[in-house]
Coordinates of C-alpha atoms and ligand atoms in Angstrom, one line a residue:
M17 CA 9.4 10.2 -26.2
D18 CA 11.6 8.0 -24.2
E19 CA 12.9 7.7 -20.7
D20 CA 16.5 8.2 -20.3
T21 CA 18.2 4.9 -20.6
Q22 CA 21.8 5.9 -21.2
P23 CA 24.3 4.9 -18.7
G24 CA 27.7 6.2 -19.8
D25 CA 30.3 7.7 -17.5
G26 CA 30.5 11.2 -18.9
N27 CA 34.2 11.1 -18.7
D28 CA 34.8 14.1 -20.7
P29 CA 37.8 16.2 -19.7
E30 CA 37.1 19.0 -22.2
D31 CA 33.4 19.3 -21.4
R32 CA 33.0 23.0 -22.3
T33 CA 31.6 24.5 -25.3
D34 CA 31.6 28.2 -24.5
S35 CA 34.7 30.1 -23.7
T36 CA 32.6 32.7 -21.9
Q37 CA 31.6 30.1 -19.4
S38 CA 34.6 29.7 -17.2
R39 CA 33.2 27.4 -14.7
T40 CA 35.4 24.5 -13.8
D41 CA 33.0 22.2 -12.1
S42 CA 34.6 19.0 -13.2
E43 CA 32.5 16.1 -14.2
G44 CA 35.2 13.7 -13.2
D45 CA 33.1 12.2 -10.4
A46 CA 30.4 11.4 -12.8
Q47 CA 31.6 7.8 -12.9
S48 CA 30.1 7.1 -9.5
H49 CA 26.8 8.3 -10.6
S50 CA 26.5 5.9 -13.5
E51 CA 25.9 3.0 -11.2
R52 CA 22.7 4.5 -9.8
A53 CA 21.4 5.3 -13.2
D54 CA 18.2 3.2 -13.0
P55 CA 15.7 4.1 -15.6
S56 CA 13.0 2.0 -13.9
T57 CA 12.7 4.2 -11.0
D58 CA 10.5 7.1 -11.7
S59 CA 12.6 10.1 -10.8
G60 CA 15.0 7.8 -9.0
R61 CA 13.3 7.9 -5.7
S62 CA 13.5 4.5 -4.0
T63 CA 10.2 2.9 -3.0
D64 CA 9.3 -0.1 -1.1
D65 CA 7.6 -1.7 -4.2
D66 CA 8.9 -5.1 -3.8
S67 CA 9.3 -5.4 -0.1
A68 CA 6.2 -7.6 0.0
A69 CA 7.4 -9.9 -2.6
Q70 CA 10.8 -10.3 -0.9
E71 CA 9.4 -11.4 2.4
P72 CA 10.6 -15.0 3.0
A73 CA 7.7 -17.5 2.6
D74 CA 8.5 -19.4 5.7
R75 CA 7.7 -16.5 7.9
E76 CA 4.5 -15.2 9.5
P77 CA 3.1 -12.3 7.7
V78 CA 4.3 -9.1 9.2
T79 CA 2.3 -8.4 12.3
A80 CA 1.9 -5.3 14.4
E81 CA 4.8 -6.4 16.6
D82 CA 7.2 -6.6 13.8
I83 CA 7.0 -3.0 13.1
D84 CA 6.3 -1.9 16.6
I85 CA 3.0 -0.2 16.1
E86 CA 1.0 -1.7 19.0
E87 CA 0.6 1.6 20.5
S88 CA -0.9 3.2 17.5
I89 CA -3.3 0.5 16.4
G90 CA -4.0 -1.4 19.6
P91 CA -4.0 -5.1 20.3
T92 CA -7.4 -5.8 18.8
D93 CA -6.6 -4.3 15.4
A94 CA -3.2 -6.0 15.4
S95 CA -4.6 -9.5 15.9
S96 CA -7.2 -9.1 13.2
I97 CA -4.4 -8.8 10.7
G98 CA -2.5 -11.8 11.8
V99 CA -2.1 -15.1 10.0
G100 CA -5.0 -17.1 8.7
D101 CA -8.7 -16.4 9.0
S102 CA -9.9 -13.7 11.3
S103 CA -11.6 -15.9 13.9
A104 CA -10.3 -15.4 17.4
G105 CA -7.7 -17.8 18.6
S106 CA -6.3 -19.0 15.3
T107 CA -4.2 -15.9 14.7
D108 CA -1.0 -17.1 16.2
V109 CA -0.7 -20.4 14.4
S110 CA 2.6 -20.2 12.5
L111 CA 3.2 -21.9 9.3
D112 CA 5.7 -24.2 11.0
E113 CA 3.0 -25.6 13.2
V114 CA 0.7 -26.1 10.2
V115 CA 3.3 -28.2 8.5
L116 CA 4.2 -30.2 11.7
D117 CA 0.5 -31.0 12.5
D118 CA -0.1 -32.0 8.9
D119 CA -1.5 -35.5 9.1
G120 CA -1.4 -36.5 5.5
D121 CA -3.7 -34.0 3.8
S122 CA -1.6 -32.5 1.1
Q123 CA -1.9 -29.0 2.4
G124 CA 1.1 -27.4 0.9
L125 CA 3.0 -24.2 1.8
F126 CA 1.1 -22.1 -0.7
D127 CA -2.4 -23.5 -0.4
D128 CA -3.5 -21.3 2.4
L129 CA -2.1 -18.3 0.7
L130 CA -3.8 -19.1 -2.5
S131 CA -7.2 -19.8 -1.1
G132 CA -7.8 -16.2 0.0
E133 CA -9.8 -13.9 -2.2
P134 CA -7.4 -11.6 -4.0
I135 CA -7.6 -8.0 -3.0
F136 CA -6.0 -6.4 -6.1
E137 CA -7.5 -6.4 -9.5
N138 CA -4.5 -4.5 -11.0
K139 CA -1.8 -3.5 -8.6
E140 CA 0.4 -1.9 -11.4
V141 CA -2.0 1.1 -11.4
L142 CA -0.8 2.1 -8.0
R143 CA 2.9 2.0 -8.8
P144 CA 4.9 5.2 -9.5
S145 CA 5.8 4.1 -13.0
Y146 CA 2.2 4.1 -14.1
T147 CA 1.2 7.2 -16.0
P148 CA -2.5 7.9 -15.5
H149 CA -4.7 9.1 -18.3
E150 CA -6.8 11.2 -16.0
L151 CA -5.3 13.8 -13.6
P152 CA -8.0 15.2 -11.4
H153 CA -7.2 18.7 -9.9
R154 CA -4.5 19.4 -12.4
T155 CA -6.7 20.8 -15.2
E156 CA -5.6 24.3 -14.6
Q157 CA -1.9 23.5 -14.8
I158 CA -2.4 21.2 -17.8
N159 CA -4.4 23.9 -19.6
Q160 CA -1.7 26.5 -18.9
M161 CA 1.0 24.2 -20.4
A162 CA -1.2 23.5 -23.4
T163 CA -1.9 27.1 -24.0
I164 CA 1.8 27.8 -24.2
L165 CA 2.8 24.8 -26.2
V166 CA 0.1 25.1 -28.8
S167 CA 2.4 27.5 -30.7
A168 CA 4.5 24.4 -31.5
L169 CA 1.6 23.0 -33.5
R170 CA 1.5 26.3 -35.5
G171 CA 5.1 26.0 -36.3
E172 CA 6.1 28.8 -33.9
T173 CA 8.5 28.5 -31.0
P174 CA 6.7 28.2 -27.6
S175 CA 8.0 30.2 -24.7
N176 CA 10.3 28.3 -22.4
I177 CA 8.4 27.1 -19.3
L178 CA 9.6 26.5 -15.7
I179 CA 7.4 24.2 -13.6
Y180 CA 7.8 24.2 -9.8
G181 CA 6.2 22.2 -7.1
K182 CA 7.1 19.8 -4.2
T183 CA 7.5 16.1 -4.8
G184 CA 4.3 14.2 -5.5
T185 CA 2.3 17.2 -6.8
G186 CA 1.8 15.6 -10.2
K187 CA 4.5 17.5 -12.2
T188 CA 6.0 14.6 -14.0
A189 CA 2.6 12.9 -14.6
S190 CA 1.1 16.2 -16.0
A191 CA 4.1 17.0 -18.2
K192 CA 4.1 13.5 -19.7
F193 CA 0.4 13.7 -20.3
V194 CA 0.7 17.0 -22.1
S195 CA 3.6 15.8 -24.2
Q196 CA 1.7 12.7 -25.3
E197 CA -1.2 14.9 -26.3
L198 CA 1.1 17.3 -28.1
E199 CA 2.8 14.5 -30.1
S200 CA -0.5 12.8 -31.0
T201 CA -2.0 16.1 -32.2
S202 CA 1.1 16.9 -34.2
K203 CA 0.7 13.5 -36.0
K204 CA -2.9 14.1 -36.6
Y205 CA -2.3 17.4 -38.3
D206 CA 1.0 16.3 -39.7
V207 CA 3.0 19.2 -38.3
P208 CA 6.6 18.5 -37.3
C209 CA 6.7 18.8 -33.6
E210 CA 8.5 16.6 -31.2
V211 CA 8.9 16.2 -27.4
E212 CA 12.1 14.9 -25.8
Y213 CA 11.8 13.9 -22.2
I214 CA 15.0 13.7 -20.1
N215 CA 15.1 12.8 -16.4
C216 CA 18.1 14.9 -15.1
E217 CA 18.4 12.9 -12.0
V218 CA 19.7 10.1 -14.2
T219 CA 21.1 12.1 -17.0
D220 CA 23.0 14.6 -14.9
T221 CA 25.8 16.0 -16.9
Q222 CA 26.0 18.3 -19.9
Y223 CA 27.7 15.6 -21.9
R224 CA 25.0 13.1 -21.2
V225 CA 22.1 15.4 -21.8
L226 CA 23.5 16.6 -25.2
A227 CA 24.6 13.1 -26.2
Q228 CA 21.1 11.7 -25.4
L229 CA 19.5 14.4 -27.4
A230 CA 21.9 14.1 -30.3
N231 CA 21.4 10.3 -30.6
K232 CA 17.7 10.6 -30.4
F233 CA 17.6 13.0 -33.3
I234 CA 20.2 11.0 -35.3
E235 CA 18.0 8.0 -34.9
K236 CA 14.9 9.9 -36.0
N237 CA 16.7 11.5 -39.0
Q238 CA 18.0 8.1 -40.1
E239 CA 14.5 6.6 -40.0
V240 CA 13.2 9.4 -42.1
I241 CA 16.0 9.1 -44.5
E242 CA 15.5 5.3 -44.8
T243 CA 11.8 5.7 -45.6
E244 CA 12.6 8.3 -48.2
L245 CA 15.3 6.2 -49.7
D246 CA 12.9 3.2 -50.1
E247 CA 10.5 5.4 -51.9
L248 CA 13.1 7.0 -54.2
K249 CA 14.6 3.6 -55.1
Q250 CA 11.2 2.3 -56.1
L251 CA 10.6 5.5 -58.1
R252 CA 14.0 5.1 -59.8
S253 CA 13.3 1.6 -61.0
R254 CA 9.8 2.6 -62.2
A255 CA 11.1 5.6 -64.0
A256 CA 13.9 3.6 -65.6
D257 CA 11.1 1.5 -67.3
D258 CA 8.7 4.3 -67.9
A259 CA 9.7 8.0 -67.8
T260 CA 6.1 9.1 -67.1
A261 CA 6.5 7.8 -63.6
L262 CA 8.3 11.1 -62.8
V263 CA 5.2 13.2 -63.7
E264 CA 3.9 15.0 -60.6
T265 CA 7.2 14.3 -58.7
R266 CA 9.8 17.0 -58.0
F267 CA 12.2 15.2 -60.3
D268 CA 12.7 15.9 -64.0
T269 CA 15.1 13.1 -64.8
V270 CA 16.1 9.7 -63.5
E271 CA 19.5 11.2 -62.9
A272 CA 18.0 13.7 -60.5
V273 CA 16.5 10.9 -58.5
A274 CA 19.8 9.1 -58.4
D275 CA 21.6 12.3 -57.2
R276 CA 19.1 12.7 -54.4
I277 CA 19.5 9.0 -53.4
E278 CA 23.3 9.5 -53.3
Q279 CA 22.9 12.7 -51.2
L280 CA 20.6 10.9 -48.7
E281 CA 22.9 7.9 -48.4
S282 CA 25.9 10.1 -47.7
D283 CA 23.8 12.1 -45.1
H284 CA 22.8 8.9 -43.5
D285 CA 26.4 7.6 -43.2
E286 CA 27.7 10.9 -41.9
M287 CA 25.4 10.8 -38.9
E288 CA 27.7 9.3 -36.3
P289 CA 26.1 8.6 -32.9
V290 CA 27.8 10.2 -29.9
P291 CA 29.6 7.6 -27.8
M292 CA 28.8 7.4 -24.1
T293 CA 32.0 9.2 -23.3
G294 CA 35.2 10.6 -24.8
W295 CA 34.2 13.4 -27.1
P296 CA 34.9 17.0 -26.3
T297 CA 31.6 18.7 -25.4
D298 CA 31.7 21.1 -28.3
R299 CA 31.7 18.2 -30.7
V300 CA 28.7 16.6 -28.9
Y301 CA 27.0 20.0 -29.0
S302 CA 27.5 20.5 -32.7
T303 CA 26.5 17.0 -33.4
F304 CA 23.2 17.6 -31.6
F305 CA 22.9 21.0 -33.3
D306 CA 23.3 19.5 -36.8
A307 CA 21.0 16.5 -36.0
V308 CA 18.2 18.7 -34.7
D309 CA 18.5 21.2 -37.6
Y310 CA 18.5 18.5 -40.3
E311 CA 14.8 18.8 -40.6
E312 CA 12.2 21.6 -40.1
R313 CA 10.6 21.0 -36.7
V314 CA 9.7 22.4 -33.3
V315 CA 11.3 20.5 -30.5
V316 CA 10.2 20.7 -26.9
I317 CA 12.9 19.5 -24.5
M318 CA 11.5 18.5 -21.1
L319 CA 14.2 18.5 -18.4
D320 CA 12.6 16.8 -15.4
E321 CA 14.4 17.3 -12.1
I322 CA 16.3 20.1 -13.7
D323 CA 17.5 21.2 -10.2
K324 CA 19.5 18.0 -10.0
L325 CA 21.3 18.8 -13.2
V326 CA 22.2 22.3 -12.1
E327 CA 23.3 21.1 -8.7
K328 CA 25.5 18.5 -10.2
S329 CA 26.8 20.2 -13.3
G330 CA 26.1 23.9 -13.2
D331 CA 24.0 25.8 -15.7
D332 CA 26.1 25.4 -18.9
T333 CA 23.7 23.0 -20.5
L334 CA 20.8 25.4 -20.0
Y335 CA 22.9 28.3 -21.2
N336 CA 23.9 26.4 -24.4
L337 CA 20.4 25.1 -25.1
S338 CA 18.7 28.4 -24.4
R339 CA 20.8 30.3 -27.0
M340 CA 20.5 27.7 -29.7
N341 CA 17.5 29.2 -31.5
S342 CA 19.4 32.2 -32.7
E343 CA 21.6 29.9 -34.7
L344 CA 19.3 27.2 -35.9
D345 CA 18.1 27.5 -39.5
N346 CA 15.4 24.9 -39.9
S347 CA 14.3 23.9 -36.4
R348 CA 13.4 25.6 -33.1
I349 CA 13.7 24.4 -29.6
S350 CA 11.8 25.2 -26.5
I351 CA 12.7 24.1 -23.0
M352 CA 10.4 23.0 -20.3
G353 CA 12.2 22.6 -17.0
I354 CA 10.6 20.9 -14.0
S355 CA 11.9 21.5 -10.5
N356 CA 11.1 20.2 -7.0
D357 CA 13.3 23.0 -5.6
L358 CA 11.6 26.4 -5.6
K359 CA 14.8 28.3 -5.2
F360 CA 17.0 26.6 -7.7
T361 CA 17.0 29.6 -10.1
D362 CA 19.0 31.5 -7.5
F363 CA 22.0 29.6 -8.7
L364 CA 21.5 30.3 -12.4
D365 CA 23.3 32.8 -14.6
P366 CA 20.8 35.8 -14.9
R367 CA 20.6 35.3 -18.7
V368 CA 19.7 31.7 -18.3
K369 CA 17.3 32.5 -15.5
S370 CA 15.3 35.0 -17.6
S371 CA 15.3 32.9 -20.7
L372 CA 14.2 29.7 -18.9
G373 CA 11.6 31.4 -16.8
E374 CA 9.6 33.1 -19.6
E375 CA 6.6 31.3 -18.3
E376 CA 6.3 29.8 -14.8
I377 CA 3.7 27.3 -13.6
V378 CA 3.3 26.4 -10.0
F379 CA 2.0 23.0 -8.8
P380 CA 0.6 23.5 -5.3
P381 CA 0.4 20.6 -2.9
Y382 CA -2.9 18.6 -2.9
D383 CA -5.2 18.9 0.1
A384 CA -6.8 15.9 1.7
N385 CA -10.0 16.2 -0.4
Q386 CA -8.1 16.3 -3.7
L387 CA -6.0 13.3 -2.6
R388 CA -9.2 11.4 -2.0
D389 CA -10.3 12.0 -5.5
I390 CA -7.0 11.0 -6.9
L391 CA -6.9 7.8 -4.9
Q392 CA -10.5 7.0 -5.7
H393 CA -9.8 7.1 -9.4
R394 CA -6.9 4.7 -9.1
A395 CA -8.6 2.5 -6.6
N396 CA -11.5 1.8 -8.9
V397 CA -9.1 0.1 -11.3
A398 CA -6.5 -1.2 -8.8
F399 CA -8.8 -3.1 -6.4
K400 CA -11.5 -5.7 -6.6
D401 CA -15.0 -4.4 -6.0
D402 CA -15.7 -3.9 -2.2
A403 CA -12.1 -4.7 -1.3
L404 CA -11.7 -1.4 0.5
T405 CA -13.7 -0.4 3.6
D406 CA -15.0 3.1 3.6
D407 CA -12.4 4.8 5.8
V408 CA -9.4 3.5 3.9
I409 CA -9.1 6.2 1.2
P410 CA -9.9 9.1 3.5
L411 CA -7.3 7.9 5.9
C412 CA -4.6 7.5 3.2
A413 CA -5.5 11.0 2.0
A414 CA -5.3 12.5 5.5
F415 CA -1.9 10.9 6.1
A416 CA -0.5 12.1 2.8
A417 CA -2.0 15.6 3.2
Q418 CA 0.2 15.9 6.3
E419 CA 3.1 14.9 4.2
H420 CA 3.0 18.2 2.2
G421 CA 0.1 16.9 0.0
D422 CA 2.2 14.2 -1.7
A423 CA 0.1 12.1 -4.1
R424 CA 3.0 9.6 -4.4
R425 CA 2.9 9.0 -0.7
A426 CA -0.9 8.6 -0.8
L427 CA -0.6 6.0 -3.5
D428 CA 2.2 4.2 -1.7
L429 CA 0.1 4.0 1.4
L430 CA -2.8 2.6 -0.4
R431 CA -0.8 0.0 -2.2
T432 CA 1.1 -1.0 0.9
A433 CA -2.1 -1.2 2.9
G434 CA -3.5 -3.5 0.2
E435 CA -0.3 -5.6 0.3
L436 CA -0.5 -6.0 4.1
A437 CA -4.1 -7.0 3.9
E438 CA -3.3 -9.5 1.2
R439 CA -0.5 -10.9 3.2
G440 CA -2.7 -11.2 6.3
Q441 CA -5.2 -12.9 4.1
A442 CA -7.9 -10.4 5.1
D443 CA -11.0 -10.1 2.9
T444 CA -10.9 -6.4 2.9
V445 CA -8.4 -3.6 3.4
E446 CA -9.2 -1.8 6.6
E447 CA -8.2 1.3 8.6
A448 CA -5.7 -0.8 10.6
H449 CA -3.8 -1.8 7.4
V450 CA -3.5 1.8 6.5
R451 CA -2.0 2.7 9.9
Q452 CA 0.3 -0.3 9.6
A453 CA 1.3 0.8 6.1
Q454 CA 2.0 4.4 7.4
D455 CA 4.4 3.0 10.0
K456 CA 6.0 0.7 7.6
I457 CA 6.7 3.4 5.0
E458 CA 7.9 5.8 7.7
L459 CA 10.2 3.2 9.1
D460 CA 11.5 2.4 5.7
R461 CA 12.2 6.1 5.1
V462 CA 14.0 6.4 8.5
V463 CA 16.1 3.3 7.8
E464 CA 17.1 4.6 4.4
V465 CA 18.0 8.0 5.8
V466 CA 20.0 6.7 8.7
R467 CA 21.7 4.1 6.6
T468 CA 23.1 6.8 4.2
L469 CA 24.2 9.3 6.9
P470 CA 27.9 10.2 6.9
T471 CA 29.8 8.4 9.7
Q472 CA 30.2 11.4 11.9
S473 CA 26.4 12.0 11.9
K474 CA 25.9 8.3 12.7
I475 CA 28.2 8.7 15.7
V476 CA 26.3 11.7 16.9
L477 CA 23.0 9.9 16.5
F478 CA 24.4 6.9 18.3
A479 CA 25.4 9.0 21.2
T480 CA 21.9 10.4 21.5
I481 CA 20.5 6.9 21.4
L482 CA 22.8 5.6 24.1
L483 CA 21.7 8.4 26.4
E484 CA 18.0 7.8 25.7
K485 CA 18.5 4.1 26.3
N486 CA 19.9 4.8 29.6
G487 CA 17.0 6.9 30.6
V488 CA 18.5 10.3 29.9
H489 CA 15.8 12.2 28.0
N490 CA 15.9 15.7 26.5
V491 CA 19.7 15.7 26.6
N492 CA 21.6 18.8 25.7
T493 CA 24.3 19.3 23.2
G494 CA 27.1 19.1 25.7
E495 CA 26.0 15.7 26.9
V496 CA 25.7 14.4 23.4
F497 CA 29.1 15.8 22.7
N498 CA 30.8 14.1 25.6
I499 CA 29.5 10.6 24.6
Y500 CA 30.2 11.4 21.0
K501 CA 33.9 12.1 21.9
R502 CA 34.3 8.9 23.7
L503 CA 32.7 6.9 20.9
C504 CA 35.1 8.5 18.4
E505 CA 38.1 7.6 20.5
E506 CA 36.8 4.0 20.7
I507 CA 36.6 3.6 17.0
D508 CA 39.5 5.8 16.1
A509 CA 37.4 8.4 14.2
D510 CA 38.3 12.1 14.0
V511 CA 36.7 14.2 16.8
L512 CA 34.9 17.2 15.5
T513 CA 34.5 20.4 17.5
Q514 CA 31.4 20.9 19.6
R515 CA 30.3 23.6 17.1
R516 CA 30.4 21.1 14.2
V517 CA 28.6 18.5 16.3
T518 CA 25.9 21.1 17.0
D519 CA 25.6 21.6 13.2
L520 CA 25.3 17.9 12.6
I521 CA 22.5 17.8 15.2
S522 CA 20.7 20.6 13.4
E523 CA 21.0 18.5 10.2
L524 CA 19.5 15.4 12.0
D525 CA 16.7 17.7 13.1
M526 CA 16.0 18.8 9.6
L527 CA 15.9 15.2 8.5
G528 CA 13.3 14.5 11.1
I529 CA 15.6 12.0 13.0
V530 CA 15.9 14.0 16.2
N531 CA 14.0 16.9 17.5
A532 CA 16.1 19.7 18.8
V533 CA 14.5 22.6 20.6
V534 CA 16.2 25.6 22.0
V535 CA 15.4 26.2 25.7
S536 CA 16.3 29.1 27.8
K537 CA 18.3 28.3 31.0
G538 CA 17.7 31.7 32.5
R539 CA 21.0 33.3 33.4
Y540 CA 22.9 30.3 32.2
G541 CA 22.0 31.2 28.6
R542 CA 20.3 28.9 26.1
T543 CA 20.9 25.3 25.2
K544 CA 19.4 22.8 22.8
E545 CA 17.4 19.9 24.2
I546 CA 17.5 16.9 21.9
S547 CA 15.2 14.0 21.7
L548 CA 14.9 11.1 19.3
S549 CA 12.0 11.3 16.7
V550 CA 12.5 7.8 15.4
P551 CA 12.0 4.3 16.8
I552 CA 15.0 3.7 19.0
D553 CA 15.7 -0.1 18.4
E554 CA 15.4 -0.1 14.7
T555 CA 17.6 3.0 14.4
E556 CA 20.2 1.5 16.7
A557 CA 20.2 -1.7 14.6
V558 CA 20.7 0.3 11.4
L559 CA 23.6 2.2 13.0
L560 CA 25.2 -1.0 14.3
S561 CA 25.1 -2.5 10.8
D562 CA 27.6 0.1 9.8
S563 CA 30.9 -1.8 10.0
R564 CA 32.7 1.0 11.9
L565 CA 30.0 1.5 14.5
G566 CA 29.5 -2.2 14.7
D567 CA 32.9 -2.4 16.3
I568 CA 31.6 -0.7 19.5
E569 CA 31.2 -3.8 21.6
N570 CA 29.9 -2.5 24.9
A571 CA 28.8 1.1 24.9
Q572 CA 27.5 1.0 28.5
P573 CA 30.7 2.3 30.1
F574 CA 30.6 5.5 28.1
V575 CA 27.2 6.4 29.3
Q576 CA 28.1 5.4 32.9
A577 CA 31.1 7.6 32.7
R578 CA 28.8 10.5 32.0
F579 CA 27.4 10.3 35.5
D580 CA 30.9 10.0 37.0
N581 CA 32.0 13.3 35.4
Ligands
ADP618 P1 6.1 14.9 -9.1 O1 6.7 14.8 -10.4 O2 5.5 16.3 -8.9 O3 7.0 14.5 -8.0 P2 4.4 12.8 -10.0 O4 3.8 13.4 -11.2 O5 5.5 11.8 -10.2 O6 4.9 13.9 -9.0 O7 3.2 12.2 -9.2 C1 3.4 11.2 -8.1 C2 2.4 10.1 -8.2 O8 1.1 10.6 -8.0 C3 2.4 9.5 -9.6 O9 2.2 8.1 -9.4 C4 1.3 10.2 -10.3 O10 0.7 9.3 -11.3 C5 0.3 10.4 -9.2 N1 -0.4 11.6 -9.4 C6 0.0 12.9 -9.1 N2 -1.0 13.8 -9.3 C7 -2.1 13.1 -9.8 C8 -3.4 13.4 -10.2 N3 -3.8 14.7 -10.2 N4 -4.2 12.4 -10.6 C9 -3.8 11.2 -10.6 N5 -2.6 10.8 -10.2 C10 -1.7 11.7 -9.8
MG619 MG1 8.6 14.2 -10.9

């Protein structure tokens, strides 16, 4: 079982195998997606894993001010996580001063940092890439999967399975756990059963999915052939000396052995791997078909983030895979789709939908107590003894429970809190570090969301910020639109209609960047009141880092003009 590691640009003009499928969603833009193919990110979500390591060494550790959380943690807490030891008064000595005051003692840049007790025993355990061996509170789902997949070990075709659940509910971790168990049991009893894992966020076109599968099976077939060839060649030379060597083999003569060798060698050579790009899809499909059918086996194909594949490339892949069994002679395949989007089957061809959804398993969000257990399991391995104060895990669990019960978020929080404590050279991770981590993660998320907004949305958001900065709170759509229009003129951008701008505001609302509430104005009808839900200065800075918006030199006059109108 392997992660998807194939880049490839899926440039395949004739990417159709089935004439009954007349969809024309071109994969021509697949090129742009190859760049973001990063197999190291579990499910492709960006995390702030390395932000700690990238902090320049000549800077103070991040303090509460840096991320503007004074309000939430209060000045006392903030100072206790400053530089150096925790004794009062020494917290605002910067590294610069330490170096300047140095009177000859060879106290180097890293000495202070090194002298602290490490907090982590094994930080890797908290990273998203780590696959835990124990998954508390997923026993039921894991047993459901196992009950269905056990048929594979009996040589029968398991029903296809669809797994649903929001992000961070343990779908990928559970599926990988089950597939490892399935493969190890199949080895133990020597039954031919294999699991192929594909992350469709990375492998997001039919060409790439089929090519990856084809090449996986070609590789496996060739390994099997090579082993058999070695044995046969030894047998041939033994039999040449002594014909009794063939007793109890399936060969009667040395010639029969030689024929088989010849056959295998030509099979081996005929298996041509699929290139990253360039073949028509029906050729890729038939190459996969032949490769998988070369041996008798049951294959479980796990398509993780299957909703991304359908969104990007339609359901042709699923259609083709789900009808394969009726044509395969030796092998059988079963599909396990994993989706974050509960409604993605609405877009499927009804035949695909009914075939794929033979069995459905739902992963509900974790509650705070369950998240506590999950964190506790990991923390035991990740941290030194007594490195966590008692309220750290419950607080991480409580924050993540609000975040739709996301275990990934809970683990991120715990890891980030540990990193902040480590950077502040604290002896233990405390509640304040968790709050600080929560703000840091939230801010990172906001920065990322804002940074990747389309320009028009950025201008709308910038208009809202300008109004707020000038003390105009709970602005209405019309006011935002007026400023927006002036900003567009200033930077020569198209001006959208007020209706479109209202839609963009709704989108910003859904992303949690603004809060828009409909208020009734009595006989004047209804309007939306918009307020910012994100830290204003950081958001403005991100917007201004966009080269187009950065051109707006002095925005003050626009807002002034509002009052003149
Ligand atoms: P999903 O695929 O549903 O988005 P993941 O399986 O990737 O979620 O889980 C997110 C993170 O939380 C991973 O690091 C995973 O190891 C961890 N995790 C999720 N559920 C559990 C659990 N029950 N026990 C331990 N760790 C878990
Ligand atoms: Mg996942």
